[in-house]
């Protein structure tokens, strides 16, 4: 791990362009459950009831009850050292793009700026008929689901079977194709087309780094796999005094 860390650090230092792809694993240490993990959200809920247009059409109130709870959990959560390290990496990079599958807004709250939210976010609700948006500061009340146009407000996220926001995905694909270093953090790589940003989009000579405690569908596409958690590994990739302190005080072998 130490040799790999040093190589990734050096690659990042030399890179003119860096692209990071994150999944729910980076927010696990902020207390938000991943999708497929031991406490994963889909173990306790049926996807087709909660995260599909058909489920929403059947029972919008059930869907909103669930997303109101998730939004409240996002607001209670605090960005962890992994989110913070990515924001710091962006500040010292000339060309840095962060494409995330997460809808929890933690990257923005950690200070990342060039963030592409591939699966949307929960800061707004969007009318499923006319596209009008309303901010979601707290909960969306049951009597606020109906819009005057006859449509219904739904979470502004991408559900199973739906297309990704075209512009965000196109920009992410360009960033992955341009990058000298691609960091793939906390994603199982099972959800397409997001996973293709790590497997198909990078150039042949790009250096692909996976950061995940477990092997994934991405692993065989990676040049290096740093097997650890995002909040432990990412701060170690940043050179400088604070990084030295982490290296001495950290728990990684
Ligand atoms: N926080 C969120 O916004 C959130 C939460 C749950 C699911 N999702 C959704 O999940 C779907 C995609 O699946 P995914 O690949 O993001 O999640 P996933 O559940 O399929 O995979 C999570 C991955 O994170 C890894 N992981 C767990 N703890 C980690 C840690 N501390 N550090 C680094 N990696 C860790 C796991 O080994 C696993 O490979 C997306 O559609 C996304 O919108 C988002
Ligand atoms: Zn409307």
Tab-separated table of C-alpha atoms and ligand atoms in Angstrom:
chain	number	residue	atom	x	y	z
A	1	UNK	CA	0.000	0.000	0.000
A	2	UNK	CA	2.781	2.455	0.891
A	3	UNK	CA	4.443	2.111	-2.529
A	4	UNK	CA	1.110	2.418	-4.298
A	5	UNK	CA	0.205	5.492	-2.256
A	6	UNK	CA	3.499	7.131	-3.192
A	7	UNK	CA	2.948	6.380	-6.872
A	8	UNK	CA	-0.615	7.751	-6.855
A	9	UNK	CA	0.578	10.868	-5.028
A	10	UNK	CA	3.256	11.402	-7.664
A	11	UNK	CA	0.827	10.781	-10.536
A	12	UNK	CA	-1.571	13.339	-9.029
A	13	UNK	CA	1.237	15.849	-8.644
A	14	UNK	CA	2.181	15.507	-12.308
A	15	UNK	CA	-1.368	15.306	-13.716
A	16	UNK	CA	-2.721	18.209	-15.743
A	17	UNK	CA	-6.231	16.836	-15.519
A	18	UNK	CA	-7.921	14.749	-12.816
A	19	UNK	CA	-11.373	13.197	-12.770
A	20	UNK	CA	-12.961	11.562	-9.727
A	21	UNK	CA	-16.022	9.323	-9.752
A	22	UNK	CA	-17.697	8.727	-6.399
A	23	UNK	CA	-20.465	6.439	-5.172
A	24	UNK	CA	-22.329	5.918	-1.967
A	25	UNK	CA	-19.262	4.386	-0.234
A	26	UNK	CA	-17.669	7.810	0.242
A	27	UNK	CA	-20.654	8.879	2.337
A	28	UNK	CA	-20.756	5.667	4.411
A	29	UNK	CA	-18.449	7.195	7.013
A	30	UNK	CA	-20.777	10.172	7.258
A	31	UNK	CA	-23.383	7.709	8.448
A	32	UNK	CA	-25.369	7.376	5.202
A	33	UNK	CA	-26.042	3.768	4.179
A	34	UNK	CA	-24.787	2.505	0.814
A	35	UNK	CA	-27.148	0.811	-1.600
A	36	UNK	CA	-25.892	-2.726	-1.553
A	37	UNK	CA	-23.925	-2.936	1.669
A	38	UNK	CA	-24.821	-4.883	4.795
A	39	UNK	CA	-27.109	-2.105	5.942
A	40	UNK	CA	-27.894	-1.144	2.364
A	41	UNK	CA	-31.061	0.707	1.582
A	42	UNK	CA	-32.326	-1.927	-0.838
A	43	UNK	CA	-32.186	-4.630	1.828
A	44	UNK	CA	-35.096	-3.018	3.616
A	45	UNK	CA	-37.032	-1.428	0.775
A	46	UNK	CA	-38.315	-2.543	-2.604
A	47	UNK	CA	-36.629	-0.568	-5.351
A	48	UNK	CA	-39.654	-0.683	-7.590
A	49	UNK	CA	-41.846	0.887	-4.893
A	50	UNK	CA	-39.540	3.732	-3.922
A	51	UNK	CA	-37.293	4.624	-6.813
A	52	UNK	CA	-39.209	4.251	-10.035
A	53	UNK	CA	-41.718	6.377	-11.944
A	54	UNK	CA	-44.248	3.523	-11.664
A	55	UNK	CA	-43.853	3.353	-7.859
A	56	UNK	CA	-44.318	7.121	-7.649
A	57	UNK	CA	-47.442	6.987	-9.805
A	58	UNK	CA	-48.855	4.265	-7.521
A	59	UNK	CA	-48.122	5.888	-4.179
A	60	UNK	CA	-46.527	9.362	-4.237
A	61	UNK	CA	-47.030	9.801	-0.511
A	62	UNK	CA	-45.051	6.639	0.338
A	63	UNK	CA	-42.255	7.742	-1.980
A	64	UNK	CA	-42.167	11.223	-0.432
A	65	UNK	CA	-42.187	9.823	3.104
A	66	UNK	CA	-39.065	7.862	2.253
A	67	UNK	CA	-37.280	10.707	0.451
A	68	UNK	CA	-38.197	13.189	3.201
A	69	UNK	CA	-36.453	10.839	5.634
A	70	UNK	CA	-33.430	10.510	3.383
A	71	UNK	CA	-33.223	14.293	2.936
A	72	UNK	CA	-33.365	14.747	6.719
A	73	UNK	CA	-30.553	12.190	7.126
A	74	UNK	CA	-28.473	14.054	4.514
A	75	UNK	CA	-28.930	17.325	6.386
A	76	UNK	CA	-27.896	15.704	9.693
A	77	UNK	CA	-24.814	14.132	8.076
A	78	UNK	CA	-21.484	15.954	7.992
A	79	UNK	CA	-18.946	15.675	5.151
A	80	UNK	CA	-16.082	13.381	6.197
A	81	UNK	CA	-12.324	13.562	5.611
A	82	UNK	CA	-12.771	11.909	2.194
A	83	UNK	CA	-15.128	14.612	0.924
A	84	UNK	CA	-12.854	17.289	2.397
A	85	UNK	CA	-9.728	15.817	0.766
A	86	UNK	CA	-11.385	15.812	-2.679
A	87	UNK	CA	-12.297	19.483	-2.261
A	88	UNK	CA	-8.671	20.229	-1.302
A	89	UNK	CA	-7.406	18.258	-4.307
A	90	UNK	CA	-9.650	20.329	-6.579
A	91	UNK	CA	-8.259	23.586	-5.145
A	92	UNK	CA	-4.688	22.628	-6.005
A	93	UNK	CA	-5.543	21.212	-9.464
A	94	UNK	CA	-5.843	23.150	-12.705
A	95	UNK	CA	-8.474	20.849	-14.219
A	96	UNK	CA	-10.503	18.790	-11.769
A	97	UNK	CA	-13.933	17.254	-12.275
A	98	UNK	CA	-15.906	15.376	-9.664
A	99	UNK	CA	-18.696	13.177	-11.023
A	100	UNK	CA	-20.839	11.708	-8.274
A	101	UNK	CA	-23.657	9.202	-8.164
A	102	UNK	CA	-24.636	10.486	-4.735
A	103	UNK	CA	-27.676	12.643	-4.149
A	104	UNK	CA	-26.677	13.765	-0.640
A	105	UNK	CA	-24.976	17.121	-1.511
A	106	UNK	CA	-22.030	16.288	0.779
A	107	UNK	CA	-19.412	17.086	-1.882
A	108	UNK	CA	-20.813	20.600	-2.324
A	109	UNK	CA	-21.003	21.060	1.438
A	110	UNK	CA	-17.344	19.990	1.710
A	111	UNK	CA	-16.376	22.763	-0.724
A	112	UNK	CA	-16.054	20.930	-4.043
A	113	UNK	CA	-17.048	23.251	-6.901
A	114	UNK	CA	-16.891	21.444	-10.246
A	115	UNK	CA	-19.366	18.739	-9.242
A	116	UNK	CA	-21.493	16.818	-11.745
A	117	UNK	CA	-24.418	15.151	-9.991
A	118	UNK	CA	-25.104	12.245	-12.334
A	119	UNK	CA	-28.146	11.008	-10.436
A	120	UNK	CA	-29.528	14.407	-9.448
A	121	UNK	CA	-29.917	15.693	-5.900
A	122	UNK	CA	-32.487	16.219	-3.190
A	123	UNK	CA	-32.227	19.990	-2.847
A	124	UNK	CA	-35.258	20.473	-5.090
A	125	UNK	CA	-38.476	18.822	-6.175
A	126	UNK	CA	-39.460	18.900	-9.841
A	127	UNK	CA	-42.929	18.781	-11.384
A	128	UNK	CA	-43.304	15.607	-13.429
A	129	UNK	CA	-45.488	17.410	-15.962
A	130	UNK	CA	-44.205	20.961	-16.506
A	131	UNK	CA	-40.713	20.726	-14.990
A	132	UNK	CA	-41.274	23.522	-12.420
A	133	UNK	CA	-38.925	23.301	-9.431
A	134	UNK	CA	-39.336	24.138	-5.759
A	135	UNK	CA	-36.567	24.152	-3.151
A	136	UNK	CA	-36.652	21.363	-0.578
A	137	UNK	CA	-35.518	23.100	2.565
A	138	UNK	CA	-37.198	20.671	4.894
A	139	UNK	CA	-39.857	18.168	4.000
A	140	UNK	CA	-42.252	18.324	1.092
A	141	UNK	CA	-45.654	18.345	2.803
A	142	UNK	CA	-48.271	15.902	1.495
A	143	UNK	CA	-50.519	18.754	0.313
A	144	UNK	CA	-47.609	20.239	-1.665
A	145	UNK	CA	-47.184	17.218	-3.934
A	146	UNK	CA	-49.844	18.378	-6.423
A	147	UNK	CA	-48.819	21.182	-8.782
A	148	UNK	CA	-51.330	23.667	-10.257
A	149	UNK	CA	-50.530	22.400	-13.769
A	150	UNK	CA	-52.063	19.023	-12.878
A	151	UNK	CA	-48.665	17.346	-12.460
A	152	UNK	CA	-46.973	16.173	-9.273
A	153	UNK	CA	-43.746	17.259	-7.618
A	154	UNK	CA	-41.211	14.430	-7.430
A	155	UNK	CA	-37.652	14.229	-6.094
A	156	UNK	CA	-35.211	15.766	-8.601
A	157	UNK	CA	-33.212	12.566	-8.893
A	158	UNK	CA	-32.680	9.847	-11.459
A	159	UNK	CA	-34.735	6.723	-10.778
A	160	UNK	CA	-34.137	3.205	-12.029
A	161	UNK	CA	-34.845	2.971	-15.728
A	162	UNK	CA	-34.523	6.737	-16.242
A	163	UNK	CA	-31.932	8.550	-18.321
A	164	UNK	CA	-29.152	10.536	-16.677
A	165	UNK	CA	-29.085	14.318	-17.131
A	166	UNK	CA	-27.585	14.507	-20.605
A	167	UNK	CA	-25.365	17.522	-20.045
A	168	UNK	CA	-23.912	16.272	-16.745
A	169	UNK	CA	-23.106	12.853	-18.172
A	170	UNK	CA	-21.567	14.267	-21.364
A	171	UNK	CA	-19.343	16.594	-19.333
A	172	UNK	CA	-18.338	13.739	-17.031
A	173	UNK	CA	-17.446	11.526	-20.005
A	174	UNK	CA	-15.334	14.325	-21.504
A	175	UNK	CA	-13.585	14.885	-18.179
A	176	UNK	CA	-12.847	11.154	-17.791
A	177	UNK	CA	-11.492	10.997	-21.358
A	178	UNK	CA	-9.271	14.044	-20.773
A	179	UNK	CA	-7.941	12.967	-17.378
A	180	UNK	CA	-4.393	11.743	-16.747
A	181	UNK	CA	-5.573	10.312	-13.426
A	182	UNK	CA	-9.042	8.888	-12.756
A	183	UNK	CA	-9.980	8.236	-9.119
A	184	UNK	CA	-12.855	5.816	-8.555
A	185	UNK	CA	-14.080	5.984	-4.976
A	186	UNK	CA	-16.707	4.036	-3.052
A	187	UNK	CA	-18.676	2.649	-5.957
A	188	UNK	CA	-19.506	-0.962	-6.749
A	189	UNK	CA	-19.439	-0.160	-10.457
A	190	UNK	CA	-22.702	-2.009	-10.999
A	191	UNK	CA	-24.824	0.959	-12.029
A	192	UNK	CA	-24.502	2.007	-15.674
A	193	UNK	CA	-23.805	4.266	-17.410
A	194	UNK	CA	-21.989	5.843	-14.428
A	195	UNK	CA	-19.579	2.891	-14.167
A	196	UNK	CA	-18.509	3.346	-17.793
A	197	UNK	CA	-16.819	6.592	-16.729
A	198	UNK	CA	-14.263	4.381	-14.981
A	199	UNK	CA	-14.209	1.419	-17.331
A	200	UNK	CA	-14.645	2.754	-20.868
A	201	UNK	CA	-14.180	6.520	-20.878
A	202	UNK	CA	-10.529	6.848	-19.703
A	203	UNK	CA	-7.739	6.892	-22.292
A	204	UNK	CA	-5.477	3.856	-22.479
A	205	UNK	CA	-2.610	5.786	-20.909
A	206	UNK	CA	-4.713	7.280	-18.104
A	207	UNK	CA	-3.869	6.072	-14.600
A	208	UNK	CA	-6.989	4.616	-12.975
A	209	UNK	CA	-7.021	4.330	-9.187
A	210	UNK	CA	-9.701	2.528	-7.214
A	211	UNK	CA	-10.271	3.475	-3.581
A	212	UNK	CA	-12.544	0.930	-1.948
A	213	UNK	CA	-12.110	-1.547	0.920
A	214	UNK	CA	-13.477	-4.291	-1.333
A	215	UNK	CA	-12.874	-5.633	-4.816
A	216	UNK	CA	-15.516	-4.448	-7.299
A	217	UNK	CA	-16.492	-4.608	-10.952
A	218	UNK	CA	-14.096	-1.678	-11.462
A	219	UNK	CA	-11.053	-3.410	-9.963
A	220	UNK	CA	-9.815	-5.152	-13.099
A	221	UNK	CA	-9.889	-1.830	-14.963
A	222	UNK	CA	-7.778	-0.103	-12.331
A	223	UNK	CA	-3.991	0.329	-12.452
A	224	UNK	CA	-3.874	0.479	-8.674
A	225	UNK	CA	-6.383	-0.456	-5.993
A	226	UNK	CA	-5.973	1.263	-2.632
A	227	UNK	CA	-7.860	-1.040	-0.280
A	228	UNK	CA	-9.075	1.204	2.493
A	229	UNK	CA	-11.895	3.552	3.304
A	230	UNK	CA	-12.298	6.884	1.540
A	231	UNK	CA	-11.803	8.944	4.702
A	232	UNK	CA	-8.589	7.107	5.501
A	233	UNK	CA	-6.992	6.884	2.051
A	234	UNK	CA	-7.940	10.188	0.380
A	235	UNK	CA	-6.274	12.500	2.929
A	236	UNK	CA	-3.085	10.459	2.479
A	237	UNK	CA	-2.992	11.301	-1.205
A	238	UNK	CA	-2.522	14.976	-0.492
A	239	UNK	CA	1.068	15.929	-0.058
A	240	UNK	CA	2.209	18.423	2.592
A	241	UNK	CA	2.393	18.784	6.337
A	242	UNK	CA	-1.144	17.788	7.166
A	243	UNK	CA	-0.671	14.630	5.119
A	244	UNK	CA	2.490	13.785	7.091
A	245	UNK	CA	0.513	14.138	10.300
A	246	UNK	CA	-2.129	11.773	8.965
A	247	UNK	CA	0.517	9.274	7.864
A	248	UNK	CA	1.971	9.163	11.388
A	249	UNK	CA	-1.318	9.077	13.189
A	250	UNK	CA	-3.285	6.889	10.795
A	251	UNK	CA	-4.167	3.250	11.230
A	252	UNK	CA	-3.407	1.933	7.776
A	253	UNK	CA	-0.564	-0.600	7.547
B	1	LIG	N1	-25.256	9.012	-0.209
B	1	LIG	C1	-25.994	8.911	-1.331
B	1	LIG	O1	-26.320	9.906	-1.985
B	1	LIG	C2	-26.424	7.524	-1.779
B	1	LIG	C3	-26.667	6.543	-0.838
B	1	LIG	C4	-27.075	5.268	-1.294
B	1	LIG	C5	-27.199	5.013	-2.648
B	1	LIG	N2	-26.958	5.979	-3.564
B	1	LIG	C6	-27.090	5.570	-4.978
B	1	LIG	O2	-26.367	4.318	-5.159
B	1	LIG	C7	-26.242	4.028	-6.545
B	1	LIG	C8	-24.889	3.508	-7.073
B	1	LIG	O3	-24.383	2.616	-6.350
B	1	LIG	P1	-22.977	2.942	-5.683
B	1	LIG	O4	-21.928	2.289	-6.490
B	1	LIG	O5	-22.882	4.397	-5.399
B	1	LIG	O6	-23.193	2.219	-4.296
B	1	LIG	P2	-23.120	0.683	-3.945
B	1	LIG	O7	-23.890	0.511	-2.665
B	1	LIG	O8	-23.474	-0.174	-5.096
B	1	LIG	O9	-21.578	0.442	-3.629
B	1	LIG	C9	-20.965	1.042	-2.531
B	1	LIG	C10	-19.481	0.746	-2.610
B	1	LIG	O10	-18.825	1.500	-1.598
B	1	LIG	C11	-17.838	0.707	-0.999
B	1	LIG	N3	-17.592	1.269	0.328
B	1	LIG	C12	-18.267	1.020	1.484
B	1	LIG	N4	-17.756	1.759	2.483
B	1	LIG	C13	-16.757	2.503	1.943
B	1	LIG	C14	-15.857	3.473	2.470
B	1	LIG	N5	-15.911	3.835	3.759
B	1	LIG	N6	-14.957	4.038	1.641
B	1	LIG	C15	-14.903	3.678	0.338
B	1	LIG	N7	-15.726	2.764	-0.218
B	1	LIG	C16	-16.642	2.187	0.579
B	1	LIG	C17	-18.387	-0.695	-1.027
B	1	LIG	O11	-17.342	-1.659	-0.936
B	1	LIG	C18	-19.110	-0.721	-2.379
B	1	LIG	O12	-18.221	-1.153	-3.392
B	1	LIG	C19	-26.425	5.334	-7.188
B	1	LIG	O13	-27.593	5.275	-7.953
B	1	LIG	C20	-26.569	6.369	-6.071
B	1	LIG	O14	-27.419	7.409	-6.505
B	1	LIG	C21	-26.564	7.238	-3.139
B	2	LIG	ZN1	-46.299	21.452	-13.080
